[in-house]
Tab-separated table of C-alpha atoms in Angstrom:
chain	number	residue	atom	x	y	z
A	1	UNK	CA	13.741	-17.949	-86.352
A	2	UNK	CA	12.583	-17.543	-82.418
A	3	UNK	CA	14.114	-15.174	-80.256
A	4	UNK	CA	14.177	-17.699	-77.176
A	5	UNK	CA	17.672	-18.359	-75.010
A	6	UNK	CA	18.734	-21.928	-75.261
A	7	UNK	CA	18.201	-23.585	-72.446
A	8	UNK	CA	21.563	-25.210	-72.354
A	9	UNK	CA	23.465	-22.036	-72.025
A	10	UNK	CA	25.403	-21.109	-68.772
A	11	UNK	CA	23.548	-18.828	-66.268
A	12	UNK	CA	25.416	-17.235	-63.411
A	13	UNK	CA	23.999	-18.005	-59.996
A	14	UNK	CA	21.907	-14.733	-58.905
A	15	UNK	CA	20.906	-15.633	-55.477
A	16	UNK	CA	22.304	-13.346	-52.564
A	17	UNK	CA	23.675	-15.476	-49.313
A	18	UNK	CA	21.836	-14.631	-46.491
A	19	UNK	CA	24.287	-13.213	-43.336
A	20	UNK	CA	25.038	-15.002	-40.396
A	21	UNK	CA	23.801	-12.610	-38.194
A	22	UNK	CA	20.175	-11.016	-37.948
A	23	UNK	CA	19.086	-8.352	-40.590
A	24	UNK	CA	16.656	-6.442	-38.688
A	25	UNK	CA	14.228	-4.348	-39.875
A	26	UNK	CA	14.663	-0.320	-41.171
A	27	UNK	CA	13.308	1.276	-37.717
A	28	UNK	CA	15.533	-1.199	-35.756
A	29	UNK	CA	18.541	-0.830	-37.160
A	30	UNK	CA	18.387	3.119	-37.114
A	31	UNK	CA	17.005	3.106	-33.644
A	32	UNK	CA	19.406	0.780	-31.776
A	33	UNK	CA	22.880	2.310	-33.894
A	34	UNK	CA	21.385	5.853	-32.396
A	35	UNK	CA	21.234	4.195	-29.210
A	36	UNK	CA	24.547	3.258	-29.904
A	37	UNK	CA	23.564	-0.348	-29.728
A	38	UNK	CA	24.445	-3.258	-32.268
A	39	UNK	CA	22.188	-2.411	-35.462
A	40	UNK	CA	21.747	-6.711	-35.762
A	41	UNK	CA	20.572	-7.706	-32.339
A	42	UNK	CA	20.631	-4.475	-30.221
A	43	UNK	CA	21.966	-6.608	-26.994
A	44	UNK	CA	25.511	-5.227	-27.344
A	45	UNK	CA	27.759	-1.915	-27.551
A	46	UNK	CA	29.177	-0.866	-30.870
A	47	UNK	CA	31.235	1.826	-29.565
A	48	UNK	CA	35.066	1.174	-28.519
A	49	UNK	CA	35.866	4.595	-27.339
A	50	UNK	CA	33.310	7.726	-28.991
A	51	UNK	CA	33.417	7.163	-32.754
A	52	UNK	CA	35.794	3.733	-32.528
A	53	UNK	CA	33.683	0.774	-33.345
A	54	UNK	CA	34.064	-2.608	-32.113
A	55	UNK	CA	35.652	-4.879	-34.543
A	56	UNK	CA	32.299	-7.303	-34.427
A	57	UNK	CA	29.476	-7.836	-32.323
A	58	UNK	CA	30.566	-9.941	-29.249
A	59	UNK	CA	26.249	-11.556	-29.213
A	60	UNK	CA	25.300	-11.863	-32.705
A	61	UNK	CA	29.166	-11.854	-34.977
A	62	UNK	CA	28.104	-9.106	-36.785
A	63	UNK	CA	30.689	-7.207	-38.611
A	64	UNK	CA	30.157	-3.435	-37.751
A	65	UNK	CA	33.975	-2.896	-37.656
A	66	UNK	CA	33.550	-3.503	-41.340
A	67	UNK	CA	30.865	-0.900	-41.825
A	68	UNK	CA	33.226	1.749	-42.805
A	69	UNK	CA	31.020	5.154	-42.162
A	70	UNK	CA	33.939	7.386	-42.571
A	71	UNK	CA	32.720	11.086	-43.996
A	72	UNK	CA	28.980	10.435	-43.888
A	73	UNK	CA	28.032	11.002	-39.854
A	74	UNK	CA	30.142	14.298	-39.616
A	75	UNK	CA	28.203	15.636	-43.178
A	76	UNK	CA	24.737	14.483	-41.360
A	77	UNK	CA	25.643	15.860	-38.086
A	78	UNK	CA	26.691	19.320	-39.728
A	79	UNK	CA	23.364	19.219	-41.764
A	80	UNK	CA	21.511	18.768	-38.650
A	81	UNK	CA	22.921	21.622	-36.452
A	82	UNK	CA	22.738	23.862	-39.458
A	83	UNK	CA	19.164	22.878	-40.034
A	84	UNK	CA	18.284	23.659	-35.943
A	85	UNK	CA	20.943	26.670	-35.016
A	86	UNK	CA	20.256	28.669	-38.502
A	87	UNK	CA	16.221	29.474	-37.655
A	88	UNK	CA	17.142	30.317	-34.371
A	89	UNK	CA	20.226	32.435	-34.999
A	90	UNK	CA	18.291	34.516	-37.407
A	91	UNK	CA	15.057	34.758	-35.154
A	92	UNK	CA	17.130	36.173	-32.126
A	93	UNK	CA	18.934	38.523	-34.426
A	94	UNK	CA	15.738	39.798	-36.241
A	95	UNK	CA	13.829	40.304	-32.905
A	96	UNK	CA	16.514	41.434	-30.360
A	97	UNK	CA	19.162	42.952	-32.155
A	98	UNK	CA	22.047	41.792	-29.686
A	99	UNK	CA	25.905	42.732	-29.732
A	100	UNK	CA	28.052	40.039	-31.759
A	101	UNK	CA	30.456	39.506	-28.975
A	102	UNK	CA	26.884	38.153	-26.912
A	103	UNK	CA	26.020	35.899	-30.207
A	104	UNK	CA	29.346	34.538	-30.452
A	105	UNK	CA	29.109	33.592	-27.167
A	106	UNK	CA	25.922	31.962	-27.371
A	107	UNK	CA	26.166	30.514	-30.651
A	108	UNK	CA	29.459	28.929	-30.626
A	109	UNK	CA	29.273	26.835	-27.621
A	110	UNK	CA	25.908	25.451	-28.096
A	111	UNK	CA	26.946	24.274	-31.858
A	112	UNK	CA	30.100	22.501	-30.594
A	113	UNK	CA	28.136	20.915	-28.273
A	114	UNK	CA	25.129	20.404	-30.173
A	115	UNK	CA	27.839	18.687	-32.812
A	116	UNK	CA	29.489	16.577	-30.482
A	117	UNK	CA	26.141	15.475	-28.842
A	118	UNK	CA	24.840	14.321	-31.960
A	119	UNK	CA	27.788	13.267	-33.792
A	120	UNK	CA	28.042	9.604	-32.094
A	121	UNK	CA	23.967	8.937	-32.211
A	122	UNK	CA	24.074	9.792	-36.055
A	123	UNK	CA	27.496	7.260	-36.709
A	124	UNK	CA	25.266	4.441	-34.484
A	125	UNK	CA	22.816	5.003	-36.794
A	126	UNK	CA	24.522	5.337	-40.468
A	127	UNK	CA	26.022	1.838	-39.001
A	128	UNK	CA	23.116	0.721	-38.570
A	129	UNK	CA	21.497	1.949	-42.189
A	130	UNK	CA	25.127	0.554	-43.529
A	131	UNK	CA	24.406	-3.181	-41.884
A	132	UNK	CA	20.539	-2.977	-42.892
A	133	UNK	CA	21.968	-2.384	-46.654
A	134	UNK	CA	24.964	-4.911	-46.636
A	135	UNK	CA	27.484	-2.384	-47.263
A	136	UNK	CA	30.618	-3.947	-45.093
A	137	UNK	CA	33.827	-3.808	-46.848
A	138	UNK	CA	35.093	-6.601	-48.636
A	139	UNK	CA	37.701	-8.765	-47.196
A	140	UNK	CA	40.908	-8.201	-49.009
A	141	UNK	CA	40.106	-4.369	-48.617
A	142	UNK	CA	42.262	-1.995	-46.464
């Protein structure tokens, strides 16, 4: 006996809709969301207030209100400072030796603001990687 499917036999649909709104492509969306520009058509502002998002794009409809970013730009953001403060904090202590007071100082203030600085490019752009990867919230979601 063959191993073949019958051909009358219910198959679920498998195609994917395609958005109302522009998909662009990877660089795009990660350059215009750092930019803090709409990841979809790049015409608009996605920022309400500094890390607020506008409910939808007020050009294109796109819904980056429902992109819901949440713990992922402060984790990159920390990564990031770590990654450029951590090289430098140990080079300046290995070569000049200097008093802690002077390092705390130094160090403290320039990765607050180093961390504030970036935090807002690096949520434009995980909205942006979010909208290039469909990953808005469903609608019945809180």
């Amino acid at each position: 006996m063959p191993d073949q499917v019958p051909h009358d036999v219910w198959q679920p649909d498998r195609t994917v809709a395609a958005p109302a709104w522009p998909v662009p492509p990877w660089g795009a969306a990660l350059f215009r969301g750092v930019r803090g520009l709409c990841p979809a058509c790049g015409k608009t502002h996605i920022f309400a207030g500094y890390l607020k998002v506008v409910p939808e794009c007020t050009n294109c409809g796109a819904p980056v209100g429902s992109l819901r970013a949440d713990d992922a730009p402060p984790y990159f953001t920390i990564f990031i400072v770590g990654h450029l403060l951590a090289p430098l904090i140990f080079t300046v202590e290995t070569t000049w030796h200097p008093a802690l007071g002077l390092q705390a100082a130094i160090w403290l203030p320039l990765s607050l603001l180093l961390t504030l600085g970036l935090l807002r490019p690096v949520k434009g752009a995980t909205v942006g990687l979010m909208l290039k990867l469909g990953m808005q919230k469903a609608q019945g979601e809180a």
